[in-house]
Amino acid sequence: MPSSGRRPPLRVLVLGGTGFVSGAVAREAVARGHDVTCVARGTGTSLPEGARLLRTDRNAPEALAALREARFDAAVETATLALPWVREALRAVTAAHWTFISSISVYADTLTPGQTARSGRLRPALPDDTTCYDPTRDAEPSQARYGGVKLACEQLFREATEDRALLVRPGLVVGPGDDVSPFGYWPLRMARGGPAVTPPAATGDGIPLPAQCIDVRDLAAWIVDRAEAGTSGTFDAAGPPVHLSSLLQEIADAVGHPTLELVPVPEETLLRAGAVPWTGPGSVPLWPPRILHGALSRDVSASFDAGLRVRSVAETAEAVLRDRLERAPAKPPVAGMSPVAEAALLREIGY
Ligand SMILES: NC(=O)c1ccc[n+]([C@@H]2O[C@H](COP(=O)([O-])OP(=O)(O)OC[C@H]3O[C@@H](n4cnc5c(N)ncnc54)[C@H](OP(=O)(O)O)[C@@H]3O)[C@@H](O)[C@H]2O)c1
């Protein structure tokens, strides 16, 4: 019989599936016609239409018992910082292919540009960490702990699957649905128009400021592609490294109000004015401290060779703006300067 060329649907398990990254993975798998089961408490977040939810609290004993008899073609574990969840998932779930969403926080050297998933020096793994981090309750973990637990999880996957798992280490993930990344500030700020304080193009000693991120939809598409193909290995997941000034210009060109004027301010002036690098209240979002220059300049050509494709920053910016205006028009972004602080800084530099 001639083949129709269409792949039969896979039984896909997403451990998570109702959050930002995990929801995008579940949505992508549903969109491709796969039979998708998500595992989450279902607390106030939305389940992608067409997926089913196994409602469970993974902190409870035997949380995944209901999955013991099931067989999946592909399973994606999205646990953020919970080694016990990963141990339990590998015990309870039978899947032909596993993906674990790790993080570039596994790398010890965040300063040196151009590192690859092969060459990057790793932090010490923390295989004895037994606590489960809950972002709604706990203070943000240190990078050493976050990266160390992710590495310990990766190790469990390597052992349990005899190196046949796909271990994906995303950098900064952005896009519609994101409420926490520093990227989200810029489309809104640029759409407001007027003079906008930005980081300078380069440090005082002439090093261009780097930027690197990935749209959650591209990350999800790649993860589902690789699960369909049964790919194994360890990959970074990030767009190509670019200069921050080009990325900001691209956002401005895509969504900037006609009155928008980008005003690059030297790093020393920003610091003197009390502006905070990278993220958080009072920050100039995405302005990277020197220690992050390497983490934002990773060589991800191996991931592109393995099929990763990314959309333009402009497309992401448009989607982020639409999403923010639809979901939470009045909610200020978690990162960035207030309009009052920005106006004061602009006055200080003569605007
Ligand atoms: N965002 C980034 O920039 C970034 C960068 C690098 C790596 N990553 C990694 O990407 C992964 C996904 O990140 P994310 O922040 O977007 O997470 P997410 O998709 O929001 O996933 C968290 C999921 O876990 C579920 N969950 C939380 N507590 C639970 C519990 N006690 N029992 C059962 N389910 C529970 C949540 O659903 P309920 O609340 O409904 O239970 C949600 O579906 C993480 O591993 C993260 O480390 C993210």
CSV table of C-alpha atoms and ligand atoms in Angstrom, one decimal:
chain,number,residue,atom,x,y,z
A,1,MET,CA,0.0,0.0,0.0
A,2,PRO,CA,1.5,3.4,-0.9
A,3,SER,CA,2.4,5.5,2.2
A,4,SER,CA,0.3,8.6,2.7
A,5,GLY,CA,3.5,10.3,3.9
A,6,ARG,CA,1.8,11.3,7.2
A,7,ARG,CA,3.4,10.2,10.4
A,8,PRO,CA,1.0,8.3,12.7
A,9,PRO,CA,0.2,10.3,15.9
A,10,LEU,CA,2.4,9.7,18.8
A,11,ARG,CA,1.3,9.2,22.4
A,12,VAL,CA,3.1,12.1,24.1
A,13,LEU,CA,3.4,12.7,27.8
A,14,VAL,CA,4.3,16.2,29.0
A,15,LEU,CA,5.2,16.3,32.7
A,16,GLY,CA,4.0,19.9,33.1
A,17,GLY,CA,2.1,21.2,30.2
A,18,THR,CA,0.2,24.1,31.7
A,19,GLY,CA,3.0,26.6,32.1
A,20,PHE,CA,5.1,28.8,29.8
A,21,VAL,CA,7.6,26.4,28.2
A,22,SER,CA,5.8,23.1,29.0
A,23,GLY,CA,2.5,24.6,27.7
A,24,ALA,CA,4.1,25.5,24.4
A,25,VAL,CA,5.5,22.0,24.0
A,26,ALA,CA,2.1,20.5,24.7
A,27,ARG,CA,0.4,23.0,22.3
A,28,GLU,CA,2.8,22.2,19.5
A,29,ALA,CA,2.4,18.4,20.0
A,30,VAL,CA,-1.5,18.8,19.9
A,31,ALA,CA,-1.2,21.0,16.8
A,32,ARG,CA,0.7,18.2,15.0
A,33,GLY,CA,-2.1,15.7,15.8
A,34,HIS,CA,-0.4,13.8,18.6
A,35,ASP,CA,-2.3,12.3,21.5
A,36,VAL,CA,-1.1,14.5,24.4
A,37,THR,CA,-1.3,13.9,28.2
A,38,CYS,CA,-0.1,16.6,30.5
A,39,VAL,CA,0.7,16.1,34.2
A,40,ALA,CA,0.2,19.1,36.5
A,41,ARG,CA,-1.9,20.4,39.4
A,42,GLY,CA,-3.8,22.6,37.0
A,43,THR,CA,-3.6,25.6,39.3
A,44,GLY,CA,-5.1,28.6,37.5
A,45,THR,CA,-3.1,28.0,34.3
A,46,SER,CA,-4.7,26.8,31.1
A,47,LEU,CA,-4.4,23.4,29.5
A,48,PRO,CA,-3.8,23.5,25.8
A,49,GLU,CA,-7.0,22.7,24.0
A,50,GLY,CA,-7.0,19.1,22.8
A,51,ALA,CA,-4.7,17.8,25.5
A,52,ARG,CA,-5.8,15.7,28.5
A,53,LEU,CA,-4.7,16.5,32.0
A,54,LEU,CA,-3.6,14.1,34.7
A,55,ARG,CA,-4.2,16.3,37.7
A,56,THR,CA,-1.7,15.4,40.4
A,57,ASP,CA,0.6,17.1,42.9
A,58,ARG,CA,4.1,15.7,42.2
A,59,ASN,CA,5.1,16.4,45.8
A,60,ALA,CA,2.6,13.8,47.0
A,61,PRO,CA,3.7,10.2,47.4
A,62,GLU,CA,3.0,8.0,44.3
A,63,ALA,CA,2.0,11.1,42.4
A,64,LEU,CA,2.5,9.3,39.0
A,65,ALA,CA,1.0,5.9,40.0
A,66,ALA,CA,-1.8,6.4,37.5
A,67,LEU,CA,0.7,6.3,34.6
A,68,ARG,CA,2.2,3.0,35.5
A,69,GLU,CA,0.2,0.9,33.0
A,70,ALA,CA,0.5,3.5,30.2
A,71,ARG,CA,3.0,3.4,27.3
A,72,PHE,CA,4.2,6.6,25.6
A,73,ASP,CA,6.1,7.1,22.4
A,74,ALA,CA,7.6,10.3,23.8
A,75,ALA,CA,7.8,11.9,27.2
A,76,VAL,CA,9.0,15.4,28.0
A,77,GLU,CA,10.0,16.2,31.6
A,78,THR,CA,9.9,19.9,32.4
A,79,ALA,CA,10.7,19.8,36.2
A,80,THR,CA,12.5,23.0,37.1
A,81,LEU,CA,14.4,22.1,40.2
A,82,ALA,CA,13.1,18.8,41.7
A,83,LEU,CA,15.4,15.8,41.6
A,84,PRO,CA,12.8,13.6,43.4
A,85,TRP,CA,10.2,14.3,40.7
A,86,VAL,CA,12.7,13.2,38.0
A,87,ARG,CA,13.6,10.0,39.9
A,88,GLU,CA,9.9,9.2,40.3
A,89,ALA,CA,9.1,10.0,36.6
A,90,LEU,CA,11.9,7.7,35.4
A,91,ARG,CA,10.6,4.9,37.7
A,92,ALA,CA,6.9,5.3,36.9
A,93,VAL,CA,6.7,6.2,33.2
A,94,THR,CA,7.4,3.9,30.2
A,95,ALA,CA,8.4,6.0,27.2
A,96,ALA,CA,10.3,5.1,24.0
A,97,HIS,CA,11.9,8.5,23.9
A,98,TRP,CA,12.7,11.0,26.7
A,99,THR,CA,13.4,14.7,26.6
A,100,PHE,CA,14.5,16.6,29.6
A,101,ILE,CA,14.4,20.4,29.6
A,102,SER,CA,17.6,21.4,31.4
A,103,SER,CA,19.2,24.9,31.3
A,104,ILE,CA,22.3,26.7,30.3
A,105,SER,CA,22.8,27.4,34.0
A,106,VAL,CA,24.6,24.0,34.0
A,107,TYR,CA,27.7,25.8,32.7
A,108,ALA,CA,30.3,27.1,35.2
A,109,ASP,CA,31.8,29.7,32.8
A,110,THR,CA,29.3,32.4,32.0
A,111,LEU,CA,32.0,34.9,31.0
A,112,THR,CA,33.8,33.4,27.9
A,113,PRO,CA,32.0,33.8,24.6
A,114,GLY,CA,31.7,31.2,21.9
A,115,GLN,CA,31.4,28.1,24.1
A,116,THR,CA,29.5,25.0,22.9
A,117,ALA,CA,27.6,22.3,24.7
A,118,ARG,CA,30.6,20.1,24.2
A,119,SER,CA,33.3,22.6,25.3
A,120,GLY,CA,31.4,24.3,28.1
A,121,ARG,CA,32.9,23.6,31.6
A,122,LEU,CA,30.1,22.4,33.9
A,123,ARG,CA,29.2,23.3,37.5
A,124,PRO,CA,29.4,20.5,40.1
A,125,ALA,CA,26.3,18.3,39.9
A,126,LEU,CA,24.1,18.1,43.1
A,127,PRO,CA,22.8,14.5,43.1
A,128,ASP,CA,21.8,14.7,46.8
A,129,ASP,CA,19.5,17.7,46.5
A,130,THR,CA,16.1,16.6,47.8
A,131,THR,CA,14.1,19.8,48.0
A,132,CYS,CA,11.5,20.7,45.4
A,133,TYR,CA,11.6,24.4,44.4
A,134,ASP,CA,8.3,26.1,44.2
A,135,PRO,CA,8.5,29.6,42.5
A,136,THR,CA,5.3,30.7,44.2
A,137,ARG,CA,6.8,30.0,47.7
A,138,ASP,CA,10.6,29.9,47.6
A,139,ALA,CA,13.2,32.6,47.0
A,140,GLU,CA,14.9,32.2,43.6
A,141,PRO,CA,17.6,29.5,43.8
A,142,SER,CA,21.3,30.3,43.2
A,143,GLN,CA,22.6,29.6,39.8
A,144,ALA,CA,25.0,27.0,41.4
A,145,ARG,CA,22.0,25.1,42.8
A,146,TYR,CA,19.8,25.5,39.8
A,147,GLY,CA,22.6,24.3,37.4
A,148,GLY,CA,23.8,21.6,39.8
A,149,VAL,CA,20.4,20.1,40.2
A,150,LYS,CA,19.7,20.3,36.4
A,151,LEU,CA,23.0,18.4,35.9
A,152,ALA,CA,22.1,15.7,38.4
A,153,CYS,CA,18.8,15.3,36.6
A,154,GLU,CA,20.6,15.0,33.2
A,155,GLN,CA,22.7,12.3,34.7
A,156,LEU,CA,19.7,10.4,35.8
A,157,PHE,CA,18.3,10.5,32.3
A,158,ARG,CA,21.6,9.4,30.8
A,159,GLU,CA,21.7,6.4,33.1
A,160,ALA,CA,18.0,5.4,32.9
A,161,THR,CA,17.9,5.7,29.0
A,162,GLU,CA,21.5,4.5,28.3
A,163,ASP,CA,22.3,7.8,26.7
A,164,ARG,CA,19.2,7.8,24.4
A,165,ALA,CA,17.5,10.8,26.0
A,166,LEU,CA,17.4,14.3,24.5
A,167,LEU,CA,18.8,16.8,27.0
A,168,VAL,CA,17.9,20.4,26.0
A,169,ARG,CA,19.6,23.3,27.7
A,170,PRO,CA,17.6,26.5,26.9
A,171,GLY,CA,19.0,30.0,27.4
A,172,LEU,CA,16.7,32.9,27.9
A,173,VAL,CA,13.2,31.8,26.7
A,174,VAL,CA,10.9,34.6,25.5
A,175,GLY,CA,7.7,35.0,23.6
A,176,PRO,CA,3.9,35.1,24.2
A,177,GLY,CA,2.9,33.8,27.6
A,178,ASP,CA,6.1,34.9,29.2
A,179,ASP,CA,5.6,37.0,32.3
A,180,VAL,CA,9.0,37.0,33.8
A,181,SER,CA,11.8,37.5,31.3
A,182,PRO,CA,13.5,40.9,30.8
A,183,PHE,CA,12.7,40.8,27.0
A,184,GLY,CA,9.0,41.4,27.8
A,185,TYR,CA,9.7,45.0,28.9
A,186,TRP,CA,10.9,46.2,25.5
A,187,PRO,CA,7.9,45.7,23.1
A,188,LEU,CA,5.7,47.5,25.6
A,189,ARG,CA,8.2,50.2,26.2
A,190,MET,CA,8.8,50.8,22.5
A,191,ALA,CA,5.1,50.8,21.7
A,192,ARG,CA,4.7,53.7,24.2
A,193,GLY,CA,7.1,55.9,22.2
A,194,GLY,CA,9.1,58.9,23.3
A,195,PRO,CA,12.8,58.9,24.3
A,196,ALA,CA,13.6,55.4,25.7
A,197,VAL,CA,16.7,54.8,27.8
A,198,THR,CA,18.6,51.8,26.5
A,199,PRO,CA,22.0,50.2,27.3
A,200,PRO,CA,24.9,51.5,25.1
A,201,ALA,CA,26.0,49.5,22.1
A,202,ALA,CA,29.3,48.6,23.8
A,203,THR,CA,31.0,48.6,27.2
A,204,GLY,CA,33.4,51.5,28.1
A,205,ASP,CA,36.3,49.4,26.7
A,206,GLY,CA,34.5,48.8,23.4
A,207,ILE,CA,33.1,45.3,23.8
A,208,PRO,CA,29.7,45.1,22.1
A,209,LEU,CA,27.0,44.1,24.5
A,210,PRO,CA,25.7,40.6,23.6
A,211,ALA,CA,22.1,39.2,23.5
A,212,GLN,CA,20.8,35.7,22.9
A,213,CYS,CA,17.3,34.3,23.4
A,214,ILE,CA,14.8,31.9,21.9
A,215,ASP,CA,11.1,32.2,21.2
A,216,VAL,CA,9.2,29.6,23.2
A,217,ARG,CA,7.4,28.5,20.1
A,218,ASP,CA,10.6,27.7,18.2
A,219,LEU,CA,11.9,25.9,21.3
A,220,ALA,CA,8.7,23.8,21.5
A,221,ALA,CA,8.7,23.0,17.7
A,222,TRP,CA,12.3,21.8,17.9
A,223,ILE,CA,11.6,19.7,21.0
A,224,VAL,CA,8.6,18.0,19.2
A,225,ASP,CA,10.6,17.6,16.0
A,226,ARG,CA,13.4,15.8,17.9
A,227,ALA,CA,11.0,13.7,19.8
A,228,GLU,CA,9.3,12.6,16.6
A,229,ALA,CA,12.7,11.7,15.2
A,230,GLY,CA,13.9,10.0,18.4
A,231,THR,CA,17.0,12.2,18.6
A,232,SER,CA,19.4,11.8,21.5
A,233,GLY,CA,22.2,14.0,22.8
A,234,THR,CA,22.8,17.2,24.7
A,235,PHE,CA,22.1,20.5,23.0
A,236,ASP,CA,21.9,24.2,23.9
A,237,ALA,CA,18.7,25.8,22.8
A,238,ALA,CA,19.1,29.5,21.9
A,239,GLY,CA,18.9,31.7,18.9
A,240,PRO,CA,22.1,32.9,17.3
A,241,PRO,CA,24.2,35.3,19.4
A,242,VAL,CA,23.6,39.0,18.4
A,243,HIS,CA,24.5,42.4,19.5
A,244,LEU,CA,22.0,43.8,22.0
A,245,SER,CA,21.8,47.1,20.1
A,246,SER,CA,20.7,45.3,16.9
A,247,LEU,CA,18.1,43.3,18.9
A,248,LEU,CA,16.7,46.4,20.4
A,249,GLN,CA,16.6,48.2,17.0
A,250,GLU,CA,14.8,45.2,15.5
A,251,ILE,CA,12.1,45.4,18.3
A,252,ALA,CA,11.9,49.2,17.7
A,253,ASP,CA,11.4,48.7,14.0
A,254,ALA,CA,8.7,46.1,14.5
A,255,VAL,CA,6.6,47.7,17.2
A,256,GLY,CA,8.0,51.1,18.1
A,257,HIS,CA,5.6,54.1,18.2
A,258,PRO,CA,6.4,56.8,15.6
A,259,THR,CA,7.6,59.0,18.4
A,260,LEU,CA,10.1,56.4,19.8
A,261,GLU,CA,13.7,57.5,20.0
A,262,LEU,CA,16.3,55.0,21.4
A,263,VAL,CA,18.6,56.8,23.8
A,264,PRO,CA,21.7,54.7,24.5
A,265,VAL,CA,23.2,55.6,27.9
A,266,PRO,CA,26.8,54.7,28.8
A,267,GLU,CA,27.1,52.0,31.5
A,268,GLU,CA,28.8,54.2,34.0
A,269,THR,CA,25.9,56.7,33.8
A,270,LEU,CA,23.3,54.0,34.2
A,271,LEU,CA,25.1,52.6,37.2
A,272,ARG,CA,25.5,56.1,38.7
A,273,ALA,CA,21.8,56.7,38.3
A,274,GLY,CA,21.1,53.5,40.3
A,275,ALA,CA,19.8,51.5,37.2
A,276,VAL,CA,20.1,47.7,37.7
A,277,PRO,CA,21.5,45.5,34.9
A,278,TRP,CA,19.7,42.6,33.3
A,279,THR,CA,16.3,42.3,35.1
A,280,GLY,CA,14.1,43.1,38.0
A,281,PRO,CA,12.4,46.3,39.1
A,282,GLY,CA,14.5,49.4,38.3
A,283,SER,CA,16.5,47.5,35.7
A,284,VAL,CA,17.4,48.4,32.1
A,285,PRO,CA,16.2,45.0,30.9
A,286,LEU,CA,18.6,42.7,29.0
A,287,TRP,CA,21.6,45.0,29.8
A,288,PRO,CA,24.0,42.2,30.6
A,289,PRO,CA,26.5,42.4,33.4
A,290,ARG,CA,30.0,41.4,32.3
A,291,ILE,CA,29.7,38.0,34.0
A,292,LEU,CA,26.8,37.1,31.6
A,293,HIS,CA,28.6,38.0,28.4
A,294,GLY,CA,29.6,34.4,27.7
A,295,ALA,CA,26.1,33.0,28.6
A,296,LEU,CA,24.7,35.3,26.0
A,297,SER,CA,27.2,34.5,23.3
A,298,ARG,CA,27.1,30.7,23.1
A,299,ASP,CA,27.9,28.9,19.9
A,300,VAL,CA,24.7,27.1,19.1
A,301,SER,CA,25.6,25.9,15.6
A,302,ALA,CA,25.3,22.2,16.7
A,303,SER,CA,21.7,22.8,17.6
A,304,PHE,CA,21.0,24.5,14.2
A,305,ASP,CA,22.7,21.5,12.5
A,306,ALA,CA,20.3,19.3,14.5
A,307,GLY,CA,17.3,21.2,13.0
A,308,LEU,CA,16.7,24.1,15.3
A,309,ARG,CA,15.1,27.0,13.4
A,310,VAL,CA,14.2,30.4,14.9
A,311,ARG,CA,11.9,33.2,13.8
A,312,SER,CA,12.9,36.8,13.6
A,313,VAL,CA,13.1,39.0,16.8
A,314,ALA,CA,10.5,41.3,15.1
A,315,GLU,CA,8.0,38.4,14.9
A,316,THR,CA,8.6,37.6,18.6
A,317,ALA,CA,8.2,41.3,19.6
A,318,GLU,CA,4.9,41.6,17.7
A,319,ALA,CA,3.6,38.5,19.4
A,320,VAL,CA,4.8,39.5,22.9
A,321,LEU,CA,3.1,42.9,22.5
A,322,ARG,CA,-0.2,41.4,21.3
A,323,ASP,CA,-0.1,38.9,24.1
A,324,ARG,CA,0.6,41.4,26.8
A,325,LEU,CA,-2.1,43.8,25.5
A,326,GLU,CA,-4.7,41.0,25.4
A,327,ARG,CA,-3.8,39.2,28.7
A,328,ALA,CA,-2.7,42.0,31.0
A,329,PRO,CA,-2.8,45.5,29.5
A,330,ALA,CA,-2.6,47.1,33.0
A,331,LYS,CA,0.0,44.9,34.5
A,332,PRO,CA,3.5,46.5,34.6
A,333,PRO,CA,6.3,44.2,33.4
A,334,VAL,CA,8.3,42.6,36.2
A,335,ALA,CA,11.5,44.1,34.7
A,336,GLY,CA,12.4,47.7,33.8
A,337,MET,CA,12.5,51.3,34.9
A,338,SER,CA,9.3,53.0,35.9
A,339,PRO,CA,8.4,55.9,33.6
A,340,VAL,CA,9.2,58.3,36.5
A,341,ALA,CA,12.7,56.9,37.0
A,342,GLU,CA,13.4,56.9,33.2
A,343,ALA,CA,12.3,60.5,32.9
A,344,ALA,CA,14.6,61.5,35.8
A,345,LEU,CA,17.5,59.7,34.1
A,346,LEU,CA,16.8,61.4,30.8
A,347,ARG,CA,16.7,64.8,32.5
A,348,GLU,CA,20.0,64.0,34.1
A,349,ILE,CA,21.7,63.4,30.8
A,350,GLY,CA,20.2,66.6,29.3
A,351,TYR,CA,16.9,65.4,27.6
B,1,LIG,N1,11.8,30.2,31.1
B,1,LIG,C1,13.1,30.2,30.8
B,1,LIG,O1,13.7,31.2,30.4
B,1,LIG,C2,13.9,28.9,30.9
B,1,LIG,C3,15.2,28.9,30.6
B,1,LIG,C4,16.0,27.7,30.7
B,1,LIG,C5,15.3,26.6,31.2
B,1,LIG,N2,14.0,26.6,31.5
B,1,LIG,C6,13.4,25.4,32.0
B,1,LIG,O2,12.2,25.1,31.2
B,1,LIG,C7,11.3,24.3,32.0
B,1,LIG,C8,10.0,24.9,32.0
B,1,LIG,O3,10.0,26.2,32.6
B,1,LIG,P1,8.8,27.1,32.9
B,1,LIG,O4,9.2,28.0,33.9
B,1,LIG,O5,8.2,27.6,31.7
B,1,LIG,O6,7.9,26.0,33.6
B,1,LIG,P2,6.4,25.7,33.2
B,1,LIG,O7,6.3,25.4,31.8
B,1,LIG,O8,5.6,26.7,33.9
B,1,LIG,O9,6.3,24.3,33.9
B,1,LIG,C9,6.0,24.1,35.2
B,1,LIG,C10,4.9,23.0,35.1
B,1,LIG,O10,5.0,22.2,36.3
B,1,LIG,C11,3.7,22.1,36.9
B,1,LIG,N3,3.9,22.0,38.3
B,1,LIG,C12,4.4,22.9,39.2
B,1,LIG,N4,4.3,22.4,40.4
B,1,LIG,C13,3.8,21.2,40.3
B,1,LIG,C14,3.4,20.2,41.3
B,1,LIG,N5,3.7,20.4,42.6
B,1,LIG,N6,2.9,19.1,40.9
B,1,LIG,C15,2.6,18.9,39.5
B,1,LIG,N7,2.9,19.8,38.6
B,1,LIG,C16,3.5,20.9,39.0
B,1,LIG,C17,3.0,23.4,36.5
B,1,LIG,O11,1.6,23.3,36.5
B,1,LIG,P3,0.6,23.5,37.7
B,1,LIG,O12,1.1,24.8,38.3
B,1,LIG,O13,-0.7,23.6,37.1
B,1,LIG,O14,0.8,22.4,38.6
B,1,LIG,C18,3.5,23.6,35.1
B,1,LIG,O15,2.7,22.9,34.1
B,1,LIG,C19,12.0,24.3,33.4
B,1,LIG,O16,12.6,23.0,33.6
B,1,LIG,C20,13.0,25.4,33.4
B,1,LIG,O17,14.1,25.1,34.3
B,1,LIG,C21,13.3,27.7,31.4
